[in-house]
Amino acid sequence: MKVPYFIPCITDQDKRTIMTALRSRWLTNGPMLEKFENNIRKFVGTKHAIGVGSATQSLHLSLRALDIGPGDEVIVPTFTFAATANAVIYCGAKPILTDVDSKTFNIDPISIKNKITKRTKAIIPVHYGGQSCDMDVITTISRKYGLSIVEDCAHALGSKFKNKHCGNIGNLGCFSFYPTKIITSGEGGMVTTNHPRLSKKIQLLRSQGMNILPHQRELKNKWRYDIIDLGYNYRLDEIRAGLGFSQSNRINYINKMRIKIAKKYNKLIKNINGISIPATKENRNHIYHLYTIKIEKDFHQGRNDLLKKLNIKQIGTSIQYYPLHLMSYYKKYFPQKISDFPISNRLKDQVLCLPIYVGMTDKQIEYVVNVLKSN
């Protein structure tokens, strides 16, 4: 049996919506993007949502909107994808890496406190795997030290902390619509915020800093525009927005299916000696963007040997993540003490992400678990 790590859930309705976008007059900055933005805004519960070309772009624009720049520091977990730290570097600022919690793999609040300096301007908590960070503690820290919060919600479309959606807790939330995420637009991202000034700044920056966009100029019968800030081409075109809009109508269904698969995994794996299933903290839901198991010392084989065995048995896996502080670029330009990251240093050799996607069958789940059990 073959079990891919992930298969995107693309429906006939998705295809029809893409064709509607192709037949429309505007292939960028048009009505499909507006529909997609409105759906995400309503779902997350914020006043504003701004579509962009990727989650990396959403992080970059969020930091730019907060006027993060040279000489500033931004606190980022080491146990994350490179984009979280890279967005800080794009602004000329310095990413300050922190350790994570040993059970949830979310940023450790104590580690945050230890890394704050006079140059610290913001915190980027990453909601790992589909479960919220401890946003009460992080918000308290941010208020005490006057720091902004940019939530990295790449894994967390539908995740909540105390019944409040991730992306509606900090100053800004940044979402990903990469093919493996909860919903996809192929490539794409979204910024959510309740702050009109930040929303306006991000809309300006995503389109080269133009004060009036082409379709607005036609509607207002104006040809003249001005460049009022250094912006970028970070737009989300109508074709990708169409796919994202169609998929956004199924967020709750998709998350429900992922949770169902995760519960099946939990039931079958929880009694396997030496494997820890994903931990769920109080006052938080888990939507299982990732189903990450942890291989303990008493398991009958090491993580890397297990990964090879699964690969031989045609089961797709992923390792998320290898800590940033151990990667060549960050070691060279932003070196930090390896001893500052005891948890992440261990997790890098323990974590293993199993297949999880809408359409995965019970037989496939059972096959994966049986291979885990086998010697």
mmCIF file of C-alpha atoms in Angstrom:
data_model
loop_
_atom_site.group_PDB
_atom_site.id
_atom_site.type_symbol
_atom_site.label_atom_id
_atom_site.label_comp_id
_atom_site.label_asym_id
_atom_site.label_seq_id
_atom_site.Cartn_x
_atom_site.Cartn_y
_atom_site.Cartn_z
ATOM 1 C CA MET A 1 0.000 0.000 0.000
ATOM 2 C CA LYS A 2 1.183 3.542 -0.781
ATOM 3 C CA VAL A 3 0.337 6.394 1.603
ATOM 4 C CA PRO A 4 1.487 9.846 0.398
ATOM 5 C CA TYR A 5 2.451 12.417 2.991
ATOM 6 C CA PHE A 6 -0.202 14.770 1.636
ATOM 7 C CA ILE A 7 -2.745 15.080 -1.184
ATOM 8 C CA PRO A 8 -4.447 18.465 -1.814
ATOM 9 C CA CYS A 9 -8.242 18.353 -1.635
ATOM 10 C CA ILE A 10 -9.298 19.846 -4.993
ATOM 11 C CA THR A 11 -12.990 19.602 -5.894
ATOM 12 C CA ASP A 12 -15.018 20.214 -9.054
ATOM 13 C CA GLN A 13 -16.320 23.397 -7.429
ATOM 14 C CA ASP A 14 -12.728 24.581 -7.005
ATOM 15 C CA LYS A 15 -12.149 24.038 -10.723
ATOM 16 C CA ARG A 16 -15.358 25.862 -11.671
ATOM 17 C CA THR A 17 -14.406 28.840 -9.508
ATOM 18 C CA ILE A 18 -10.979 29.024 -11.147
ATOM 19 C CA MET A 19 -12.656 29.029 -14.565
ATOM 20 C CA THR A 20 -14.934 31.858 -13.412
ATOM 21 C CA ALA A 21 -11.834 33.855 -12.514
ATOM 22 C CA LEU A 22 -10.239 33.105 -15.888
ATOM 23 C CA ARG A 23 -13.343 34.290 -17.726
ATOM 24 C CA SER A 24 -13.542 37.514 -15.749
ATOM 25 C CA ARG A 25 -12.158 40.822 -16.934
ATOM 26 C CA TRP A 26 -9.685 41.241 -14.105
ATOM 27 C CA LEU A 27 -6.986 38.602 -13.561
ATOM 28 C CA THR A 28 -5.508 40.464 -10.592
ATOM 29 C CA ASN A 29 -6.842 42.911 -7.977
ATOM 30 C CA GLY A 30 -10.388 41.875 -8.808
ATOM 31 C CA PRO A 31 -13.622 40.618 -7.213
ATOM 32 C CA MET A 32 -12.380 37.088 -6.494
ATOM 33 C CA LEU A 33 -9.653 38.407 -4.204
ATOM 34 C CA GLU A 34 -12.186 40.566 -2.398
ATOM 35 C CA LYS A 35 -14.469 37.545 -1.868
ATOM 36 C CA PHE A 36 -11.570 35.491 -0.540
ATOM 37 C CA GLU A 37 -10.472 38.268 1.809
ATOM 38 C CA ASN A 38 -14.024 38.693 3.099
ATOM 39 C CA ASN A 39 -14.355 34.968 3.795
ATOM 40 C CA ILE A 40 -11.129 34.853 5.806
ATOM 41 C CA ARG A 41 -11.943 38.104 7.612
ATOM 42 C CA LYS A 42 -15.330 36.759 8.700
ATOM 43 C CA PHE A 43 -13.958 33.339 9.636
ATOM 44 C CA VAL A 44 -11.123 34.679 11.795
ATOM 45 C CA GLY A 45 -13.303 37.488 13.166
ATOM 46 C CA THR A 46 -11.088 40.459 12.339
ATOM 47 C CA LYS A 47 -12.039 43.760 10.754
ATOM 48 C CA HIS A 48 -9.528 43.430 7.917
ATOM 49 C CA ALA A 49 -7.923 40.714 5.769
ATOM 50 C CA ILE A 50 -5.387 41.421 3.020
ATOM 51 C CA GLY A 51 -4.489 38.759 0.468
ATOM 52 C CA VAL A 52 -0.859 38.421 -0.663
ATOM 53 C CA GLY A 53 1.282 36.011 -2.655
ATOM 54 C CA SER A 54 2.581 33.885 0.240
ATOM 55 C CA ALA A 55 2.769 33.624 4.012
ATOM 56 C CA THR A 56 6.366 34.833 3.787
ATOM 57 C CA GLN A 57 5.093 38.011 2.155
ATOM 58 C CA SER A 58 2.415 38.369 4.824
ATOM 59 C CA LEU A 59 5.064 38.234 7.554
ATOM 60 C CA HIS A 60 7.327 40.686 5.732
ATOM 61 C CA LEU A 61 4.522 43.194 5.144
ATOM 62 C CA SER A 62 3.305 42.871 8.734
ATOM 63 C CA LEU A 63 6.745 43.768 10.064
ATOM 64 C CA ARG A 64 7.065 46.621 7.563
ATOM 65 C CA ALA A 65 3.680 47.952 8.665
ATOM 66 C CA LEU A 66 4.974 47.956 12.251
ATOM 67 C CA ASP A 67 8.028 49.951 11.095
ATOM 68 C CA ILE A 68 10.453 47.188 12.070
ATOM 69 C CA GLY A 69 13.873 48.024 10.643
ATOM 70 C CA PRO A 70 17.653 48.118 11.102
ATOM 71 C CA GLY A 71 18.741 47.999 14.736
ATOM 72 C CA ASP A 72 15.516 46.302 15.854
ATOM 73 C CA GLU A 73 15.177 42.782 17.207
ATOM 74 C CA VAL A 74 12.248 40.403 16.759
ATOM 75 C CA ILE A 75 11.801 37.263 18.863
ATOM 76 C CA VAL A 76 11.186 34.098 16.834
ATOM 77 C CA PRO A 77 11.125 30.403 17.815
ATOM 78 C CA THR A 78 14.027 28.362 16.491
ATOM 79 C CA PHE A 79 11.656 25.447 15.886
ATOM 80 C CA THR A 80 9.943 26.877 12.808
ATOM 81 C CA PHE A 81 10.258 27.218 9.050
ATOM 82 C CA ALA A 82 12.882 29.644 7.749
ATOM 83 C CA ALA A 83 10.278 32.147 6.494
ATOM 84 C CA THR A 84 9.487 33.285 10.042
ATOM 85 C CA ALA A 85 13.046 34.466 10.634
ATOM 86 C CA ASN A 86 13.724 35.499 7.035
ATOM 87 C CA ALA A 87 10.904 38.056 7.102
ATOM 88 C CA VAL A 88 12.682 39.768 9.997
ATOM 89 C CA ILE A 89 15.953 39.828 8.070
ATOM 90 C CA TYR A 90 14.236 41.292 4.980
ATOM 91 C CA CYS A 91 13.415 44.325 7.128
ATOM 92 C CA GLY A 92 17.050 44.752 8.144
ATOM 93 C CA ALA A 93 16.238 43.644 11.686
ATOM 94 C CA LYS A 94 17.722 40.802 13.717
ATOM 95 C CA PRO A 95 15.831 37.586 14.504
ATOM 96 C CA ILE A 96 16.384 36.508 18.104
ATOM 97 C CA LEU A 97 15.777 32.776 18.319
ATOM 98 C CA THR A 98 14.102 31.166 21.329
ATOM 99 C CA ASP A 99 13.425 27.646 22.534
ATOM 100 C CA VAL A 100 10.043 25.892 22.560
ATOM 101 C CA ASP A 101 7.794 23.859 24.838
ATOM 102 C CA SER A 102 8.713 20.162 24.917
ATOM 103 C CA LYS A 103 5.125 18.948 24.474
ATOM 104 C CA THR A 104 3.412 21.397 22.105
ATOM 105 C CA PHE A 105 6.559 22.598 20.278
ATOM 106 C CA ASN A 106 5.225 26.151 20.594
ATOM 107 C CA ILE A 107 7.413 29.077 21.659
ATOM 108 C CA ASP A 108 8.424 28.989 25.328
ATOM 109 C CA PRO A 109 7.325 32.144 27.227
ATOM 110 C CA ILE A 110 10.253 31.883 29.661
ATOM 111 C CA SER A 111 12.643 31.815 26.727
ATOM 112 C CA ILE A 112 10.914 34.931 25.356
ATOM 113 C CA LYS A 113 11.497 36.830 28.609
ATOM 114 C CA ASN A 114 15.156 35.846 28.666
ATOM 115 C CA LYS A 115 15.748 37.211 25.167
ATOM 116 C CA ILE A 116 14.102 40.656 25.514
ATOM 117 C CA THR A 117 16.435 43.655 25.235
ATOM 118 C CA LYS A 118 16.022 47.394 24.685
ATOM 119 C CA ARG A 119 16.105 46.676 20.951
ATOM 120 C CA THR A 120 13.250 44.158 20.983
ATOM 121 C CA LYS A 121 10.241 45.418 19.034
ATOM 122 C CA ALA A 122 8.047 42.381 18.364
ATOM 123 C CA ILE A 123 7.347 38.700 19.014
ATOM 124 C CA ILE A 124 6.334 36.199 16.325
ATOM 125 C CA PRO A 125 4.642 33.237 18.043
ATOM 126 C CA VAL A 126 4.240 30.305 15.641
ATOM 127 C CA HIS A 127 1.144 28.189 16.329
ATOM 128 C CA TYR A 128 2.871 24.887 15.653
ATOM 129 C CA GLY A 129 0.983 22.104 13.922
ATOM 130 C CA GLY A 130 -2.451 23.642 14.393
ATOM 131 C CA GLN A 131 -2.504 24.422 18.130
ATOM 132 C CA SER A 132 -2.303 27.909 19.595
ATOM 133 C CA CYS A 133 0.599 29.177 21.658
ATOM 134 C CA ASP A 134 -0.131 30.361 25.206
ATOM 135 C CA MET A 135 -1.399 33.742 24.072
ATOM 136 C CA ASP A 136 -2.363 34.934 27.572
ATOM 137 C CA VAL A 137 1.242 34.805 28.733
ATOM 138 C CA ILE A 138 2.621 36.153 25.453
ATOM 139 C CA THR A 139 0.143 39.048 25.468
ATOM 140 C CA THR A 140 1.055 39.873 29.073
ATOM 141 C CA ILE A 141 4.754 39.930 28.151
ATOM 142 C CA SER A 142 4.099 42.099 25.097
ATOM 143 C CA ARG A 143 2.152 44.660 27.130
ATOM 144 C CA LYS A 144 4.763 44.778 29.883
ATOM 145 C CA TYR A 145 7.584 45.509 27.440
ATOM 146 C CA GLY A 146 5.626 47.428 24.792
ATOM 147 C CA LEU A 147 6.073 44.809 22.069
ATOM 148 C CA SER A 148 3.936 44.058 19.017
ATOM 149 C CA ILE A 149 2.689 40.533 18.306
ATOM 150 C CA VAL A 150 2.672 39.102 14.786
ATOM 151 C CA GLU A 151 1.015 35.687 14.898
ATOM 152 C CA ASP A 152 2.440 33.136 12.469
ATOM 153 C CA CYS A 153 -0.770 31.257 11.682
ATOM 154 C CA ALA A 154 0.580 29.240 8.747
ATOM 155 C CA HIS A 155 -0.591 26.046 10.506
ATOM 156 C CA ALA A 156 -3.535 27.535 12.341
ATOM 157 C CA LEU A 157 -6.533 28.403 10.139
ATOM 158 C CA GLY A 158 -9.267 27.410 12.584
ATOM 159 C CA SER A 159 -7.107 27.109 15.699
ATOM 160 C CA LYS A 160 -8.404 28.927 18.769
ATOM 161 C CA PHE A 161 -7.169 30.116 22.141
ATOM 162 C CA LYS A 162 -10.000 30.469 24.665
ATOM 163 C CA ASN A 163 -12.509 30.414 21.788
ATOM 164 C CA LYS A 164 -10.772 33.266 19.971
ATOM 165 C CA HIS A 165 -9.320 32.510 16.561
ATOM 166 C CA CYS A 166 -5.584 32.593 16.017
ATOM 167 C CA GLY A 167 -4.934 35.621 13.836
ATOM 168 C CA ASN A 168 -7.341 37.686 15.938
ATOM 169 C CA ILE A 169 -5.276 37.904 19.130
ATOM 170 C CA GLY A 170 -2.062 39.765 18.300
ATOM 171 C CA ASN A 171 -1.627 42.960 16.300
ATOM 172 C CA LEU A 172 -1.534 40.979 13.061
ATOM 173 C CA GLY A 173 -2.037 37.382 11.923
ATOM 174 C CA CYS A 174 -0.280 35.755 8.963
ATOM 175 C CA PHE A 175 -1.764 32.769 7.127
ATOM 176 C CA SER A 176 -0.449 30.396 4.470
ATOM 177 C CA PHE A 177 -2.285 28.798 1.553
ATOM 178 C CA TYR A 178 0.604 26.635 0.378
ATOM 179 C CA PRO A 179 -0.540 23.249 -1.081
ATOM 180 C CA THR A 180 0.011 21.328 2.177
ATOM 181 C CA LYS A 181 -1.867 23.808 4.380
ATOM 182 C CA ILE A 182 -5.453 23.595 5.695
ATOM 183 C CA ILE A 183 -6.724 25.224 2.494
ATOM 184 C CA THR A 184 -4.689 26.092 -0.576
ATOM 185 C CA SER A 185 -4.513 28.638 -3.356
ATOM 186 C CA GLY A 186 -1.393 26.977 -4.795
ATOM 187 C CA GLU A 187 0.775 29.712 -3.349
ATOM 188 C CA GLY A 188 -0.769 32.461 -1.272
ATOM 189 C CA GLY A 189 -1.064 34.184 2.062
ATOM 190 C CA MET A 190 -3.278 36.517 4.070
ATOM 191 C CA VAL A 191 -2.789 39.139 6.767
ATOM 192 C CA THR A 192 -5.549 39.686 9.322
ATOM 193 C CA THR A 193 -5.783 42.650 11.661
ATOM 194 C CA ASN A 194 -8.216 44.855 13.558
ATOM 195 C CA HIS A 195 -6.108 47.972 13.023
ATOM 196 C CA PRO A 196 -7.172 50.195 10.077
ATOM 197 C CA ARG A 197 -3.775 51.898 9.853
ATOM 198 C CA LEU A 198 -1.913 48.599 9.572
ATOM 199 C CA SER A 199 -4.387 47.287 7.002
ATOM 200 C CA LYS A 200 -4.037 50.405 4.863
ATOM 201 C CA LYS A 201 -0.230 50.258 5.041
ATOM 202 C CA ILE A 202 -0.143 46.589 3.999
ATOM 203 C CA GLN A 203 -2.520 47.190 1.079
ATOM 204 C CA LEU A 204 -0.248 50.001 -0.060
ATOM 205 C CA LEU A 205 2.974 47.989 0.255
ATOM 206 C CA ARG A 206 1.680 44.889 -1.559
ATOM 207 C CA SER A 207 1.195 46.899 -4.781
ATOM 208 C CA GLN A 208 4.497 48.761 -5.192
ATOM 209 C CA GLY A 209 3.434 51.564 -2.860
ATOM 210 C CA MET A 210 0.840 52.872 -5.367
ATOM 211 C CA ASN A 211 -1.811 55.089 -3.871
ATOM 212 C CA ILE A 212 -4.403 54.171 -6.532
ATOM 213 C CA LEU A 213 -4.526 50.727 -8.173
ATOM 214 C CA PRO A 214 -5.284 50.248 -11.917
ATOM 215 C CA HIS A 215 -8.866 49.044 -11.469
ATOM 216 C CA GLN A 216 -9.521 51.906 -9.024
ATOM 217 C CA ARG A 217 -8.180 54.401 -11.548
ATOM 218 C CA GLU A 218 -10.609 53.161 -14.171
ATOM 219 C CA LEU A 219 -13.557 53.195 -11.790
ATOM 220 C CA LYS A 220 -12.726 56.749 -10.702
ATOM 221 C CA ASN A 221 -11.757 57.835 -14.230
ATOM 222 C CA LYS A 222 -8.306 58.869 -13.035
ATOM 223 C CA TRP A 223 -5.038 58.070 -14.793
ATOM 224 C CA ARG A 224 -2.684 59.703 -12.317
ATOM 225 C CA TYR A 225 -1.181 57.695 -9.473
ATOM 226 C CA ASP A 226 1.658 58.270 -7.045
ATOM 227 C CA ILE A 227 4.235 56.010 -5.364
ATOM 228 C CA ILE A 228 4.165 57.065 -1.733
ATOM 229 C CA ASP A 229 6.233 54.269 -0.146
ATOM 230 C CA LEU A 230 8.735 51.570 -1.117
ATOM 231 C CA GLY A 231 6.436 48.677 -1.913
ATOM 232 C CA TYR A 232 6.550 45.281 -3.599
ATOM 233 C CA ASN A 233 4.672 43.145 -6.078
ATOM 234 C CA TYR A 234 3.132 40.964 -3.384
ATOM 235 C CA ARG A 235 -0.304 40.644 -4.966
ATOM 236 C CA LEU A 236 -2.479 37.535 -5.025
ATOM 237 C CA ASP A 237 -3.890 37.104 -8.545
ATOM 238 C CA GLU A 238 -7.519 36.263 -9.282
ATOM 239 C CA ILE A 239 -6.833 32.677 -10.353
ATOM 240 C CA ARG A 240 -5.178 31.719 -7.083
ATOM 241 C CA ALA A 241 -7.663 33.839 -5.139
ATOM 242 C CA GLY A 242 -10.460 31.909 -6.857
ATOM 243 C CA LEU A 243 -9.093 28.597 -5.651
ATOM 244 C CA GLY A 244 -8.567 30.028 -2.175
ATOM 245 C CA PHE A 245 -12.073 31.490 -2.071
ATOM 246 C CA SER A 246 -13.651 28.192 -3.090
ATOM 247 C CA GLN A 247 -11.625 26.264 -0.527
ATOM 248 C CA SER A 248 -12.350 28.799 2.209
ATOM 249 C CA ASN A 249 -16.002 27.774 2.050
ATOM 250 C CA ARG A 250 -14.930 24.339 3.358
ATOM 251 C CA ILE A 251 -12.556 25.269 6.208
ATOM 252 C CA ASN A 252 -14.721 23.789 8.959
ATOM 253 C CA TYR A 253 -15.323 20.582 7.001
ATOM 254 C CA ILE A 254 -11.611 20.153 6.227
ATOM 255 C CA ASN A 255 -10.622 20.699 9.856
ATOM 256 C CA LYS A 256 -13.329 18.295 11.020
ATOM 257 C CA MET A 257 -11.930 15.588 8.733
ATOM 258 C CA ARG A 258 -8.357 16.185 9.902
ATOM 259 C CA ILE A 259 -9.419 15.977 13.555
ATOM 260 C CA LYS A 260 -11.246 12.714 12.816
ATOM 261 C CA ILE A 261 -8.082 11.212 11.295
ATOM 262 C CA ALA A 262 -5.967 12.467 14.212
ATOM 263 C CA LYS A 263 -8.322 10.859 16.735
ATOM 264 C CA LYS A 264 -8.001 7.562 14.881
ATOM 265 C CA TYR A 265 -4.213 7.877 14.997
ATOM 266 C CA ASN A 266 -4.354 8.770 18.709
ATOM 267 C CA LYS A 267 -6.421 5.706 19.535
ATOM 268 C CA LEU A 268 -4.084 3.351 17.668
ATOM 269 C CA ILE A 269 -0.746 4.913 18.684
ATOM 270 C CA LYS A 270 -1.252 5.983 22.308
ATOM 271 C CA ASN A 271 -0.396 2.546 23.700
ATOM 272 C CA ILE A 272 2.735 2.032 21.605
ATOM 273 C CA ASN A 273 5.639 2.146 24.023
ATOM 274 C CA GLY A 274 8.144 4.866 23.123
ATOM 275 C CA ILE A 275 5.938 7.054 20.918
ATOM 276 C CA SER A 276 4.274 10.243 22.192
ATOM 277 C CA ILE A 277 1.184 11.493 20.369
ATOM 278 C CA PRO A 278 0.474 15.236 19.909
ATOM 279 C CA ALA A 279 -0.308 16.973 23.202
ATOM 280 C CA THR A 280 -3.351 19.239 23.517
ATOM 281 C CA LYS A 281 -3.315 22.003 26.117
ATOM 282 C CA GLU A 282 -6.264 23.390 28.077
ATOM 283 C CA ASN A 283 -8.290 26.227 26.489
ATOM 284 C CA ARG A 284 -7.048 25.343 23.002
ATOM 285 C CA ASN A 285 -8.295 23.214 20.133
ATOM 286 C CA HIS A 286 -6.007 21.304 17.766
ATOM 287 C CA ILE A 287 -6.796 21.201 14.043
ATOM 288 C CA TYR A 288 -3.838 18.957 13.173
ATOM 289 C CA HIS A 289 -2.265 20.712 10.246
ATOM 290 C CA LEU A 290 0.559 18.399 11.293
ATOM 291 C CA TYR A 291 0.269 15.077 13.046
ATOM 292 C CA THR A 292 3.660 15.058 14.765
ATOM 293 C CA ILE A 293 4.728 12.123 16.891
ATOM 294 C CA LYS A 294 7.765 12.153 19.178
ATOM 295 C CA ILE A 295 10.079 9.156 19.271
ATOM 296 C CA GLU A 296 11.282 8.585 22.824
ATOM 297 C CA LYS A 297 14.440 6.790 24.000
ATOM 298 C CA ASP A 298 12.547 3.604 24.887
ATOM 299 C CA PHE A 299 11.163 3.072 21.369
ATOM 300 C CA HIS A 300 12.654 0.004 19.671
ATOM 301 C CA GLN A 301 14.433 2.051 16.993
ATOM 302 C CA GLY A 302 15.668 5.589 16.427
ATOM 303 C CA ARG A 303 13.739 8.276 14.545
ATOM 304 C CA ASN A 304 15.950 8.180 11.445
ATOM 305 C CA ASP A 305 15.742 4.395 11.172
ATOM 306 C CA LEU A 306 11.976 4.605 11.574
ATOM 307 C CA LEU A 307 11.784 7.232 8.836
ATOM 308 C CA LYS A 308 13.743 4.962 6.481
ATOM 309 C CA LYS A 309 11.464 2.028 7.284
ATOM 310 C CA LEU A 310 8.351 4.086 6.560
ATOM 311 C CA ASN A 311 9.871 5.272 3.296
ATOM 312 C CA ILE A 312 10.627 1.682 2.225
ATOM 313 C CA LYS A 313 6.994 0.822 2.991
ATOM 314 C CA GLN A 314 5.916 3.748 0.729
ATOM 315 C CA ILE A 315 4.639 5.925 3.560
ATOM 316 C CA GLY A 316 5.342 9.633 3.162
ATOM 317 C CA THR A 317 6.722 11.535 6.146
ATOM 318 C CA SER A 318 8.226 14.900 7.015
ATOM 319 C CA ILE A 319 10.446 16.310 9.759
ATOM 320 C CA GLN A 320 9.189 19.674 10.989
ATOM 321 C CA TYR A 321 11.487 21.132 12.040
ATOM 322 C CA TYR A 322 15.247 21.146 12.095
ATOM 323 C CA PRO A 323 16.022 24.143 14.359
ATOM 324 C CA LEU A 324 17.114 27.373 12.701
ATOM 325 C CA HIS A 325 19.996 27.951 15.128
ATOM 326 C CA LEU A 326 21.695 24.846 13.688
ATOM 327 C CA MET A 327 21.296 25.825 10.030
ATOM 328 C CA SER A 328 24.286 27.207 8.129
ATOM 329 C CA TYR A 329 22.989 30.682 7.280
ATOM 330 C CA TYR A 330 21.787 31.565 10.772
ATOM 331 C CA LYS A 331 24.875 30.034 12.408
ATOM 332 C CA LYS A 332 27.037 32.297 10.245
ATOM 333 C CA TYR A 333 25.138 35.590 10.429
ATOM 334 C CA PHE A 334 23.052 35.298 13.624
ATOM 335 C CA PRO A 335 25.026 32.929 15.885
ATOM 336 C CA GLN A 336 23.570 32.023 19.258
ATOM 337 C CA LYS A 337 24.618 29.650 22.018
ATOM 338 C CA ILE A 338 23.525 26.099 21.247
ATOM 339 C CA SER A 339 22.982 25.628 24.989
ATOM 340 C CA ASP A 340 20.137 28.196 24.832
ATOM 341 C CA PHE A 341 17.970 25.605 23.048
ATOM 342 C CA PRO A 342 17.951 22.355 25.073
ATOM 343 C CA ILE A 343 14.427 21.355 24.010
ATOM 344 C CA SER A 344 14.838 22.054 20.293
ATOM 345 C CA ASN A 345 18.231 20.331 20.309
ATOM 346 C CA ARG A 346 16.460 17.148 21.446
ATOM 347 C CA LEU A 347 13.357 17.503 19.309
ATOM 348 C CA LYS A 348 15.349 17.647 16.083
ATOM 349 C CA ASP A 349 16.128 13.937 16.528
ATOM 350 C CA GLN A 350 12.692 12.943 17.841
ATOM 351 C CA VAL A 351 9.892 14.511 15.789
ATOM 352 C CA LEU A 352 8.255 12.794 12.836
ATOM 353 C CA CYS A 353 5.187 14.017 10.944
ATOM 354 C CA LEU A 354 2.852 11.300 9.683
ATOM 355 C CA PRO A 355 0.506 11.549 6.677
ATOM 356 C CA ILE A 356 -2.742 13.416 7.296
ATOM 357 C CA TYR A 357 -5.095 14.753 4.642
ATOM 358 C CA VAL A 358 -8.766 14.828 3.683
ATOM 359 C CA GLY A 359 -9.630 11.553 1.977
ATOM 360 C CA MET A 360 -7.176 9.430 3.944
ATOM 361 C CA THR A 361 -8.840 6.068 4.635
ATOM 362 C CA ASP A 362 -9.010 3.996 7.807
ATOM 363 C CA LYS A 363 -7.049 1.262 6.027
ATOM 364 C CA GLN A 364 -4.258 3.728 5.248
ATOM 365 C CA ILE A 365 -4.160 4.934 8.863
ATOM 366 C CA GLU A 366 -4.043 1.345 10.134
ATOM 367 C CA TYR A 367 -1.283 0.504 7.656
ATOM 368 C CA VAL A 368 0.841 3.431 8.873
ATOM 369 C CA VAL A 369 0.375 2.394 12.507
ATOM 370 C CA ASN A 370 1.137 -1.271 11.794
ATOM 371 C CA VAL A 371 4.420 -0.253 10.164
ATOM 372 C CA LEU A 372 5.217 1.884 13.227
ATOM 373 C CA LYS A 373 4.686 -1.157 15.460
ATOM 374 C CA SER A 374 6.706 -3.584 13.362
ATOM 375 C CA ASN A 375 10.308 -4.490 14.203
#
